[in-house]
Coordinates of C-alpha atoms in Angstrom, one line a residue:
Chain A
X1 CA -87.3 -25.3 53.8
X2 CA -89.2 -28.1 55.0
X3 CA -92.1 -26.8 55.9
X4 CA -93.0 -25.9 52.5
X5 CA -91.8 -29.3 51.0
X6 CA -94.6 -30.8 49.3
X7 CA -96.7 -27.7 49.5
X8 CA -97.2 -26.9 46.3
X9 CA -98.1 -30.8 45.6
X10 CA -100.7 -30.9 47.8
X11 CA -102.1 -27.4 47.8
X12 CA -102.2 -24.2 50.2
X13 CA -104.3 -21.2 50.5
X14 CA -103.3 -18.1 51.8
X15 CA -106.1 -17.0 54.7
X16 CA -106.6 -13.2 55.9
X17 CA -107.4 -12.8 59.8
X18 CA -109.4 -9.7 60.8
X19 CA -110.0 -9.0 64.0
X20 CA -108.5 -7.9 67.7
X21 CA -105.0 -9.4 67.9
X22 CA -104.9 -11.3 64.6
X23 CA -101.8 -13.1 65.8
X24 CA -103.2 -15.0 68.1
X25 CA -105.1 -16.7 65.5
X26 CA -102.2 -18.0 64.6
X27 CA -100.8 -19.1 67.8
X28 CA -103.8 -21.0 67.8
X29 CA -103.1 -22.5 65.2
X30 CA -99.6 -23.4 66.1
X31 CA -101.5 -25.0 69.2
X32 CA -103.1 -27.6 67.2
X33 CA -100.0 -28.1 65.1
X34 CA -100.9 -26.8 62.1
X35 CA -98.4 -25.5 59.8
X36 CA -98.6 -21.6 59.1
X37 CA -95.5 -20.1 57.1
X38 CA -95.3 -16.5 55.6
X39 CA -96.9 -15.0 58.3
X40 CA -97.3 -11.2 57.2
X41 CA -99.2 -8.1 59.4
X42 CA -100.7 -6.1 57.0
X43 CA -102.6 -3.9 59.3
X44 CA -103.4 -3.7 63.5
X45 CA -105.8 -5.7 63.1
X46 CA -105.4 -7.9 59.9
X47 CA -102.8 -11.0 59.2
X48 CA -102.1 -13.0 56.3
X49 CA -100.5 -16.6 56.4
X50 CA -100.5 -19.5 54.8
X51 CA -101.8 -23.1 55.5
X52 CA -102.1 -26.5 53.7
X53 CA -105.0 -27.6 52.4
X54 CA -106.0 -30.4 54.1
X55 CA -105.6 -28.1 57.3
X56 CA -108.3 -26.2 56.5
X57 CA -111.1 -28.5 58.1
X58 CA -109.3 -27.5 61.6
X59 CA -108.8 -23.9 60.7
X60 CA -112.7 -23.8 60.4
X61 CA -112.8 -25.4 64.4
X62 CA -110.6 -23.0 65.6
X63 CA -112.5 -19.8 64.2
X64 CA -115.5 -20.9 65.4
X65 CA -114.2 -20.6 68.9
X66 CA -112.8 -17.2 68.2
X67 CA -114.4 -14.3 66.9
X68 CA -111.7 -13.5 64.3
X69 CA -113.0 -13.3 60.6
X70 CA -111.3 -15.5 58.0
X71 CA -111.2 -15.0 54.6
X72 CA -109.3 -17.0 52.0
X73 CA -107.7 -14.6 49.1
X74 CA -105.2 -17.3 47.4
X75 CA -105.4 -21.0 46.4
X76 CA -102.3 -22.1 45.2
X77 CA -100.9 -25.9 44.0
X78 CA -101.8 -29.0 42.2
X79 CA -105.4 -29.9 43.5
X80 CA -106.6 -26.6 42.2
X81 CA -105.0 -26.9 38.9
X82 CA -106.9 -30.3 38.1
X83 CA -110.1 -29.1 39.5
X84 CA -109.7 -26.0 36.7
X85 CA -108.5 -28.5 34.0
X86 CA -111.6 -31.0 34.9
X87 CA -114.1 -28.6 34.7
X88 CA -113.3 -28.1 30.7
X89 CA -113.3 -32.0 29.9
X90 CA -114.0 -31.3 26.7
X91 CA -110.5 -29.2 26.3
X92 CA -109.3 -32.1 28.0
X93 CA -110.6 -34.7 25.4
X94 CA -110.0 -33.0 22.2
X95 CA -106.3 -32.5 23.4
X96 CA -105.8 -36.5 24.5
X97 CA -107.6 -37.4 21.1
X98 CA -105.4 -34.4 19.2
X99 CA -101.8 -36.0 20.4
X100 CA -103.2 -39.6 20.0
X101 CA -103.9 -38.3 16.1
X102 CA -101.0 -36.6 15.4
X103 CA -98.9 -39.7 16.6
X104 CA -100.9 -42.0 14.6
X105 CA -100.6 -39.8 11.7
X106 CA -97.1 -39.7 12.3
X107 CA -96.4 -43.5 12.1
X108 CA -97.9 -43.5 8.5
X109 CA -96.0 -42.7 5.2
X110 CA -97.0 -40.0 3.4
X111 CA -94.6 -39.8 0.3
X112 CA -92.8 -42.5 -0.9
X113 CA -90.2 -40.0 -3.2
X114 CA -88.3 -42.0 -5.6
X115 CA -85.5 -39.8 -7.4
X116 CA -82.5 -40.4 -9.8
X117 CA -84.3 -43.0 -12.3
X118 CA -86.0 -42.8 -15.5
X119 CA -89.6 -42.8 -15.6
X120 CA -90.4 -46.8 -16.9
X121 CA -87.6 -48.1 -14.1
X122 CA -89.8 -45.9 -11.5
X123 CA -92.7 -47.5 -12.4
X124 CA -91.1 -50.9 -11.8
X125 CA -89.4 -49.5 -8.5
X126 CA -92.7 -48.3 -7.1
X127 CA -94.8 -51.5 -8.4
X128 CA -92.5 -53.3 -6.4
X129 CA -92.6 -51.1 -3.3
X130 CA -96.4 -51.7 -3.4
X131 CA -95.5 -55.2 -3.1
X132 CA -93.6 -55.1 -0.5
X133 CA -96.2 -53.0 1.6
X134 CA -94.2 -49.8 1.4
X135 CA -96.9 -47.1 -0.4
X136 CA -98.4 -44.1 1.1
X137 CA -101.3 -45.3 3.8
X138 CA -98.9 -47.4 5.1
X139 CA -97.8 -48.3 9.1
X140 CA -94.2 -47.6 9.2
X141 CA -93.6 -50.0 12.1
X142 CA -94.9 -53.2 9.8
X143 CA -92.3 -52.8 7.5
X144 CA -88.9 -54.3 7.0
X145 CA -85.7 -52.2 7.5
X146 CA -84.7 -49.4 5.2
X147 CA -81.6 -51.4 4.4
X148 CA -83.4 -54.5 3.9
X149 CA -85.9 -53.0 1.0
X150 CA -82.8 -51.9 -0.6
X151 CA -81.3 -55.6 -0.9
X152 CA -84.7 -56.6 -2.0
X153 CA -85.3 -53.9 -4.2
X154 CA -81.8 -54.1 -6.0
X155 CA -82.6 -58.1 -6.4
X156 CA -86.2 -57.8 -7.8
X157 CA -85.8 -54.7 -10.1
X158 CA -82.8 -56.0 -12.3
X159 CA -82.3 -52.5 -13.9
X160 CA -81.3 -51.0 -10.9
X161 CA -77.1 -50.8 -10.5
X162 CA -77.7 -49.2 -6.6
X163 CA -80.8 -47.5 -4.3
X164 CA -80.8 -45.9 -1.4
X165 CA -83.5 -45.9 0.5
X166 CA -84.3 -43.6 3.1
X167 CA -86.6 -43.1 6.0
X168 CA -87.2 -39.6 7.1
X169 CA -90.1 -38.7 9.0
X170 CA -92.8 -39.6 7.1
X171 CA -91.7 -39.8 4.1
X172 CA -89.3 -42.7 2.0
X173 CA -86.6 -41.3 -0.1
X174 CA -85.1 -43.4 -2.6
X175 CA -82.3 -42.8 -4.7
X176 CA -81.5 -45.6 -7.4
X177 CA -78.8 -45.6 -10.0
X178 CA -79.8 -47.1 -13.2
X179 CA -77.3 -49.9 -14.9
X180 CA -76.6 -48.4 -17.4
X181 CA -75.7 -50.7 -20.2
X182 CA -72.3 -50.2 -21.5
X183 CA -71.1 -50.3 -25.0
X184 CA -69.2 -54.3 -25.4
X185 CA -66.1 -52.8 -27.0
X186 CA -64.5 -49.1 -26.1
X187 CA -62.3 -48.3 -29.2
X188 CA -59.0 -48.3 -26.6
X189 CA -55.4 -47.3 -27.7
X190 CA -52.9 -49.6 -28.9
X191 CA -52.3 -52.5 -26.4
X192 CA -50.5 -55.3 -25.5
X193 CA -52.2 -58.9 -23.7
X194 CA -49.7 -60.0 -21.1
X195 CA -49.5 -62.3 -18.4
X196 CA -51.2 -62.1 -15.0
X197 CA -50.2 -65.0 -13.6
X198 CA -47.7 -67.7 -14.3
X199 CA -49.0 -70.9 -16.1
X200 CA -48.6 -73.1 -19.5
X201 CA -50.8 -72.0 -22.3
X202 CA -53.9 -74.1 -22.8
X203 CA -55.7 -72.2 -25.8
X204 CA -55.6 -69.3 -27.7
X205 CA -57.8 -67.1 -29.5
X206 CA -56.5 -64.4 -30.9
X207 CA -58.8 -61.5 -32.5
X208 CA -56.2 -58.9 -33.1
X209 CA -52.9 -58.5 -32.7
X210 CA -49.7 -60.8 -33.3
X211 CA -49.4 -63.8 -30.9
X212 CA -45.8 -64.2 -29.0
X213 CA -46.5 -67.6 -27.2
X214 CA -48.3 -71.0 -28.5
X215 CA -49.5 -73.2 -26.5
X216 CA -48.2 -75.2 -24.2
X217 CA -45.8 -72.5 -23.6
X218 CA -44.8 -71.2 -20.2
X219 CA -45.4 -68.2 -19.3
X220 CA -44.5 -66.1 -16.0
X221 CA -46.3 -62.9 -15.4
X222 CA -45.4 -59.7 -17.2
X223 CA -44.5 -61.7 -20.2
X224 CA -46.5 -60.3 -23.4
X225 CA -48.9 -63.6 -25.3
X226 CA -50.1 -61.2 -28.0
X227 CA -48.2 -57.9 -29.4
X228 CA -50.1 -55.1 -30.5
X229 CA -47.2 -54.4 -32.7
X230 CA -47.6 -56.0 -36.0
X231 CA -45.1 -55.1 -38.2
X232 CA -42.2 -55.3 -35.8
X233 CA -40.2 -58.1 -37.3
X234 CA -39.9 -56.3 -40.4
X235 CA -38.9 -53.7 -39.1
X236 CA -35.8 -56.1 -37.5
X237 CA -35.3 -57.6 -40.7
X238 CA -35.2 -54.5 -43.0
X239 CA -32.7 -52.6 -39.8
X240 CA -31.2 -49.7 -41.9
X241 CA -33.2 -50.3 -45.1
X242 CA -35.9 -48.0 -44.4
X243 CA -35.8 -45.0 -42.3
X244 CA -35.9 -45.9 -38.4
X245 CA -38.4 -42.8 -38.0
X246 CA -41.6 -44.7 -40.0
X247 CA -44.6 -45.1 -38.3
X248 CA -44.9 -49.2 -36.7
X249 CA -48.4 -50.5 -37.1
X250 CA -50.0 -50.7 -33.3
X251 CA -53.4 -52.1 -33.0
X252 CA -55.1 -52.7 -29.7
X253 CA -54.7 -56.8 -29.2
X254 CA -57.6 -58.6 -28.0
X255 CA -58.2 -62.8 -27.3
X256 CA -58.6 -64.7 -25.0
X257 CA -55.9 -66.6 -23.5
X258 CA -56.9 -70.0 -21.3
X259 CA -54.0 -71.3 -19.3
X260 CA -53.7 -73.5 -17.1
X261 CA -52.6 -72.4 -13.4
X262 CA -52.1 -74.1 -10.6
X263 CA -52.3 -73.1 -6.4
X264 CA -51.2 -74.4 -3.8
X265 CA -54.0 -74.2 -0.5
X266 CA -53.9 -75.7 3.0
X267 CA -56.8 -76.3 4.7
X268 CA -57.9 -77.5 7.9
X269 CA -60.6 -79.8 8.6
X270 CA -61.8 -80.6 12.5
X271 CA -62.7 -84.5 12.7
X272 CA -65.6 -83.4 14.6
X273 CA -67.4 -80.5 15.0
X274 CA -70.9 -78.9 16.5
X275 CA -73.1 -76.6 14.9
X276 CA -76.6 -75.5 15.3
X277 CA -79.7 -75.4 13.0
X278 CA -83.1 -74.0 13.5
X279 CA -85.6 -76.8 13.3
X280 CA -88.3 -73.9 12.0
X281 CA -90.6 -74.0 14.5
X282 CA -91.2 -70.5 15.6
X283 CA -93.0 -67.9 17.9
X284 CA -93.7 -64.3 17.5
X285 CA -94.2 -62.3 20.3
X286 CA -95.5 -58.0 20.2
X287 CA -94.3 -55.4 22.8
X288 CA -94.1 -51.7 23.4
X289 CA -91.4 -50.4 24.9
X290 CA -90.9 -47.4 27.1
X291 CA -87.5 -47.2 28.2
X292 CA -86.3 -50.4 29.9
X293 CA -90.1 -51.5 30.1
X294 CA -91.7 -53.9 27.9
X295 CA -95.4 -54.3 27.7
X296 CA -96.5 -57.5 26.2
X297 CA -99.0 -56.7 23.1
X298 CA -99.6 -60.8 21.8
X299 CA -97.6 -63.8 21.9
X300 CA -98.0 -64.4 26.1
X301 CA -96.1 -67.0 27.5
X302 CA -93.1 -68.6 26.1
X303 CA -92.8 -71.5 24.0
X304 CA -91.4 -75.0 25.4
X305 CA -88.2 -74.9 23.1
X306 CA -85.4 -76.0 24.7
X307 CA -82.9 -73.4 23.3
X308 CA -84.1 -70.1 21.6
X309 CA -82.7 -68.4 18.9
X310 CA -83.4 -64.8 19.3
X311 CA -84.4 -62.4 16.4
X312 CA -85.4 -58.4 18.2
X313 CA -86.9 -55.9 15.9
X314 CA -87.3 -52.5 17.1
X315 CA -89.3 -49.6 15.4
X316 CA -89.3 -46.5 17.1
X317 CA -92.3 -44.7 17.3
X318 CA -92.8 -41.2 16.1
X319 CA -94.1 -38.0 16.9
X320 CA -93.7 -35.5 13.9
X321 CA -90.3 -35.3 13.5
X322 CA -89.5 -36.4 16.8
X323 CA -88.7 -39.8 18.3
X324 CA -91.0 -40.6 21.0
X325 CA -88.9 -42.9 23.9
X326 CA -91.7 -45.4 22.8
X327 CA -91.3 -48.2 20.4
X328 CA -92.8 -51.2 18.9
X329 CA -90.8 -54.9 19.5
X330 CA -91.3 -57.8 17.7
X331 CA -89.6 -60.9 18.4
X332 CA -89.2 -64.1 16.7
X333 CA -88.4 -67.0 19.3
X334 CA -87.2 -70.2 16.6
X335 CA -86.1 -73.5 18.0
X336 CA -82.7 -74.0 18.3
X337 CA -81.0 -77.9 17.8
X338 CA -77.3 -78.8 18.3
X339 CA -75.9 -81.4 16.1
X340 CA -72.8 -82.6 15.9
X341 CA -70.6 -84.8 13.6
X342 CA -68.1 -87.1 14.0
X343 CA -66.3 -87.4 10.7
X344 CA -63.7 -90.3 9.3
X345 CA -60.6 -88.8 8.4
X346 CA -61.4 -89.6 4.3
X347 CA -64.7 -87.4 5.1
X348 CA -62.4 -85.0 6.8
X349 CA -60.3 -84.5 3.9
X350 CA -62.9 -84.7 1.0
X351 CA -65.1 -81.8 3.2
X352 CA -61.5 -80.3 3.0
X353 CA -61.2 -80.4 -0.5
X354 CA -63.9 -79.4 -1.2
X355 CA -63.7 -76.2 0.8
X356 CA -60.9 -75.3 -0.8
X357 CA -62.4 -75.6 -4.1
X358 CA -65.0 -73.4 -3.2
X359 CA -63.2 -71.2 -1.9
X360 CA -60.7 -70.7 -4.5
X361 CA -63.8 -70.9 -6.9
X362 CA -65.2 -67.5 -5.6
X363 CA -61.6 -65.8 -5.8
X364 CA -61.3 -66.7 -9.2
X365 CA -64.3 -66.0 -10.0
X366 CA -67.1 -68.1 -12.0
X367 CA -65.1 -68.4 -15.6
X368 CA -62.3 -70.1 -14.4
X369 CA -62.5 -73.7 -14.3
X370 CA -61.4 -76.0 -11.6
X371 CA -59.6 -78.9 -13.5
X372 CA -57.8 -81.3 -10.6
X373 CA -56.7 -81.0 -7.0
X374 CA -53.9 -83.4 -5.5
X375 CA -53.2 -83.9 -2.2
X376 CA -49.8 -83.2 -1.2
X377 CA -49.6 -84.0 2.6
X378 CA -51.8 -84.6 5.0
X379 CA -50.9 -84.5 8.9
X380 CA -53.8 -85.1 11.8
X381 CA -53.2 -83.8 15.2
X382 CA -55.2 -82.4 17.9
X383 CA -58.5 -83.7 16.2
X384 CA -57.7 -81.7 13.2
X385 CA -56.5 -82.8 9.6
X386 CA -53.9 -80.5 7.8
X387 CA -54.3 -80.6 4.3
X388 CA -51.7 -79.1 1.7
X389 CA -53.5 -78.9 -1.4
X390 CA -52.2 -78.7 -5.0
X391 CA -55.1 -77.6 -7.7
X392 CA -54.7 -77.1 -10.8
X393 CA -56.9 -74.4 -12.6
X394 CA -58.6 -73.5 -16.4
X395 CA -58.3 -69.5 -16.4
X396 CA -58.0 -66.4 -18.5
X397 CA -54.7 -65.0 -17.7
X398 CA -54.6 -62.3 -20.2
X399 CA -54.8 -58.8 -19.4
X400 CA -54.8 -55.4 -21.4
X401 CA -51.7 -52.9 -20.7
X402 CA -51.5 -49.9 -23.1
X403 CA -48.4 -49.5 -25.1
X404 CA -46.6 -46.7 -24.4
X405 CA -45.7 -44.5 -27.2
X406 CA -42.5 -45.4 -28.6
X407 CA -40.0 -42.3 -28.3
X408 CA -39.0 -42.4 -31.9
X409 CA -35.6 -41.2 -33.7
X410 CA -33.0 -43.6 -31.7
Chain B
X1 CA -89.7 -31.7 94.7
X2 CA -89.4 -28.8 92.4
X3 CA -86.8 -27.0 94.5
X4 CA -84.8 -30.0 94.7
X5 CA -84.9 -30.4 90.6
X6 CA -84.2 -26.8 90.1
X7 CA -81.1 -27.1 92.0
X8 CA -80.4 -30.5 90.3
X9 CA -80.6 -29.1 86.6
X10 CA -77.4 -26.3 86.5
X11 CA -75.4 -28.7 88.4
X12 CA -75.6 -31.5 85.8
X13 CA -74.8 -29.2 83.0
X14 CA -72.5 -28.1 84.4
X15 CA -70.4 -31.4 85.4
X16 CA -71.8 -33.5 83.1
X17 CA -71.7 -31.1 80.1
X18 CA -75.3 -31.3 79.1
X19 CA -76.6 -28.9 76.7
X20 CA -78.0 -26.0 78.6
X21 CA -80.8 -25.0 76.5
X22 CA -82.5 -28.6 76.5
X23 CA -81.7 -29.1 80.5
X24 CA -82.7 -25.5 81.6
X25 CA -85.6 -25.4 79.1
X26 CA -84.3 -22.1 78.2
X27 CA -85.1 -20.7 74.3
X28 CA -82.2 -21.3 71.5
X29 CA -81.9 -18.1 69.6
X30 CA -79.8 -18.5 66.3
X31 CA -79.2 -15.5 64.5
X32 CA -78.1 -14.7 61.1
X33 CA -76.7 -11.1 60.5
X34 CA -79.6 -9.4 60.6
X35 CA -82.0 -10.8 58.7
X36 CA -82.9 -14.1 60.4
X37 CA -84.1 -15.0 63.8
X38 CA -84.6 -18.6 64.7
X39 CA -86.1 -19.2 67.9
X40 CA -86.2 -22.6 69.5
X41 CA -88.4 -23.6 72.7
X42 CA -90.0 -20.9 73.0
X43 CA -94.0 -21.1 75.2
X44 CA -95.9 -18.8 72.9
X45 CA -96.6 -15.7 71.0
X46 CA -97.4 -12.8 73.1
X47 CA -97.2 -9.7 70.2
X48 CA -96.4 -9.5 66.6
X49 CA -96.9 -7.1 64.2
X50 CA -94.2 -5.6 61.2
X51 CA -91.9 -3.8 63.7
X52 CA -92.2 -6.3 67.1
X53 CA -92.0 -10.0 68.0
X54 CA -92.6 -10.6 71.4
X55 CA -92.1 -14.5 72.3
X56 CA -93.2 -15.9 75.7
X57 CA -90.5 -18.3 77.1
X58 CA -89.8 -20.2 80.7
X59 CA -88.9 -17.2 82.2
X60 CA -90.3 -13.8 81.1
X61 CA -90.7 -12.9 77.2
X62 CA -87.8 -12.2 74.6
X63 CA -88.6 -9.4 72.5
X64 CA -87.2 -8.2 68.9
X65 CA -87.7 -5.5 67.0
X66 CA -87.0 -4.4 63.6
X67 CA -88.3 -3.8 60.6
X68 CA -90.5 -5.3 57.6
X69 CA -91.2 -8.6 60.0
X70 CA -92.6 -11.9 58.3
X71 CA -92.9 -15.0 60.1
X72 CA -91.4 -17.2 57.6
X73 CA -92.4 -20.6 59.4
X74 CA -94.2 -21.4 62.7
X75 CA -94.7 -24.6 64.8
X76 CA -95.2 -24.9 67.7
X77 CA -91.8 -24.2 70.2
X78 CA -90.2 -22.8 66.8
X79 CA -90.4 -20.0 64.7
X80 CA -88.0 -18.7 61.5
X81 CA -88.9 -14.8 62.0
X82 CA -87.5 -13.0 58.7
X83 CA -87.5 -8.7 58.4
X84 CA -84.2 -6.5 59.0
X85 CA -83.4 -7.0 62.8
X86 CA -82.4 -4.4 65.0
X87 CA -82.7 -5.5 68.9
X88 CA -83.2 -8.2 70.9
X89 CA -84.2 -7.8 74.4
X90 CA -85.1 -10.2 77.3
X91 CA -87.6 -9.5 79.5
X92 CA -87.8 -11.1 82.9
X93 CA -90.7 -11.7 84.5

């Protein structure tokens, strides 16, 4: 229905003709190429119809050359709308400054809730939520990431084991998990130390139990080093003398057991290789966001770098509980340098060896001890060295297994 | 002149295969069951009220009648007439 298109946008009224042959009003109308739709005869000598808006200047020529009487009983559409909301600015201004509160309010915390801790360790937590800006009062959208308090928090306050912290609306949630301290030694049941890995004893220290290896002994894994079975070579030597059925002294063994192990790693090392740094020079830049637009706040113009790192935060902006399609974005623009290295191929293999002792440091973890490394072979091709590492390594092999209760009587 | 055009027009749609209704500046009338009437090239409104639409055209008037008659849309040489429709009738001059 094209001739209604837009109607509503730009307003009709709805006019009543009375007079002799109301219809040919209309024809008149037609005439002059106005639009008139719904054209209804109410009576003999009275017609309704409807016509835009802005064709009612021409209407008001036409009637004066006719002696019909015109009479407008309906306004309809957009125009009239805004003239009625206009006229109570005031309702107008309170509801702008209303929704302009409410989101404010909404981008503030309210609560920060912590849970799941005891009262001196909440203290802490919240003492150092303060300092990190993250206290009721606050803007939510100058704060870090939810997940980033938590690494901070679990680094600063050394009591905590885990926290979770949560952003919901207005309000933080956090939910920590004290350490709790736990007692050195759990009386445990009888128990063996046995081998983890294979290696030749280095030292012992034994606390409880009987030792089965000295050192300098090899060992393979699975072999026991101490016996929580003391009295077992009596009962060997006295077979038959005493009663098979009485009771062998277990105790849970304990010691620590260094041996020395050894690995064997290959690495490769590139004789040359690129990377990139950022020099520290950077830029931050402010927008708001409504969907794929981006309206600059501060930080205009970009900065003469020649390559740009990149780092986007967005924070969404809220409405109550809702997410509004807007949202604040901060960038950080750092300079960006390539270097590169050439290395010799004795700087290829020391970088080499010393990656692999690192590496092998971390699996091991940080009381094993890293005695000697030897290079086995070494083969360069394709601008790579291939190195096949043998280290040798200080470590704690020993490891509890429970003894299982003997099924006594054969 | 006018004689000559006259006589001019039905030929050409007839061996040319013009449409009549723009050639002969006769009205289009497009119906739909009975509740639509859609009148193309028509000269004028000569009557309407609820019951009757009487439409001026090149030669004489068309006339329809019915019932419960709204003109859903006029411009000028068109008009959507809506309303149950029970005749149409041509009128020659």
């Amino acid at each position: 229905m094209r001739y209604k298109q837009g109607a509503l946008m730009t307003g009709y009224v709805t006019i009543l003709i009375k007079g002799d042959r109301p219809e040919l009003f209309f024809q008149k109308c037609m005439r002059q190429g106005i639009l008139v739709w719904n054209i209804k005869k109410t009576a003999d000598d009275a017609c309704i119809g409807s016509v835009r808006l802005h064709d009612v200047k021409e209407l008001k020529t036409i009637k004066r050359k006719t002696n019909h009487k015109l009479t407008f009983i309906d306004k309809k559409g957009c125009p009239f709308l805004i003239k009625r909301f206009t006229k109570k600015r005031q309702l107008m201004l309170g509801l702008v400054i209303s929704v302009m509160l409410i989101i404010f309010l909404s981008n503030i915390i309210w609560e920060v809730q912590i849970t799941g801790v005891p009262t001196e360790v909440e203290e802490k937590i919240s003492k150092q939520l303060d300092e990190y800006g993250v206290h009721s009062g606050a803007w939510i959208f100058t704060l870090d990431e939810p997940t980033a308090i938590q690494d901070q928090l679990i680094k600063d306050v050394p009591e905590l084991l885990w926290v979770g912290v949560e952003q919901k609306g207005t309000t933080f949630y956090l939910e920590g998990v004290e350490k709790s301290v736990v007692e050195e030694k759990e009386s445990t049941g009888p128990q063996h130390l046995v081998a983890t890995k294979k290696g030749v004893i280095k030292n012992m220290y034994v606390s409880e139990g009987l030792p089965r290896v000295a050192v300098n002994d090899y060992v393979e894994p699975g072999d026991v080093l101490v016996s929580g079975i003391i009295n077992e070579e009596n009962e060997d030597s006295e077979e038959g003398e005493e009663d098979k059925e009485r009771q062998l002294d277990l105790v849970a063994a304990d010691g620590d057991i260094t041996a020395t192990t050894w690995y064997e790693v290959s690495v490769n090392v590139p004789l040359g290789g690129d990377y990139e740094m950022l020099s520290g020079n950077q830029e931050k830049k402010y927008y708001i966001s409504l969907g794929n637009l981006r309206f600059p706040i501060w930080g205009l113009g970009n900065p003469d770098y020649e390559d740009i790192h990149r780092e986007t935060n967005e924070t969404p902006i809220h409405f109550l509980k809702w997410q509004l399609p807007v949202t604040f974005i901060d960038t950080t623009l750092s300079e960006k340098l390539y270097h590169s290295v050439e290395r010799t191929k004795e700087e290829a293999i020391n970088t080499g060896i010393m990656q692999a002792k690192n590496e092998l440091q971390l699996q091991l973890g940080p009381e094993s001890q890293i005695i000697s490394e030897k290079v086995l072979h070494e083969t360069t091709e394709r601008g790579k060295v291939k190195l096949n590492l043998y280290i040798s390594v200080e470590e704690n092999i020993a490891k509890a297994e429970p003894i299982e209760p003997l099924s006594q009587g054969d | 002149m006018k004689k000559w055009q006259q006589h001019i027009r039905p030929w050409l749609v007839k061996y040319l295969a013009l449409p009549s209704d723009v050639m002969l500046e006769l009205p289009r009338i497009t119906i739909i069951g009975q509740i639509h009437v859609y009148i193309e090239n028509h000269q004028g409104l000569e009557t309407y009220s609820d019951t009757e639409l009487k439409l001026k055209t090149n030669k004489g008037f068309i006339r329809i009648t019915g019932s419960a008659f709204v003109l859903k849309m006029m411009l000028p040489e068109e008009i959507l007439l809506e309303g149950t429709i029970s005749d149409v009738t041509f009128i020659p001059d």
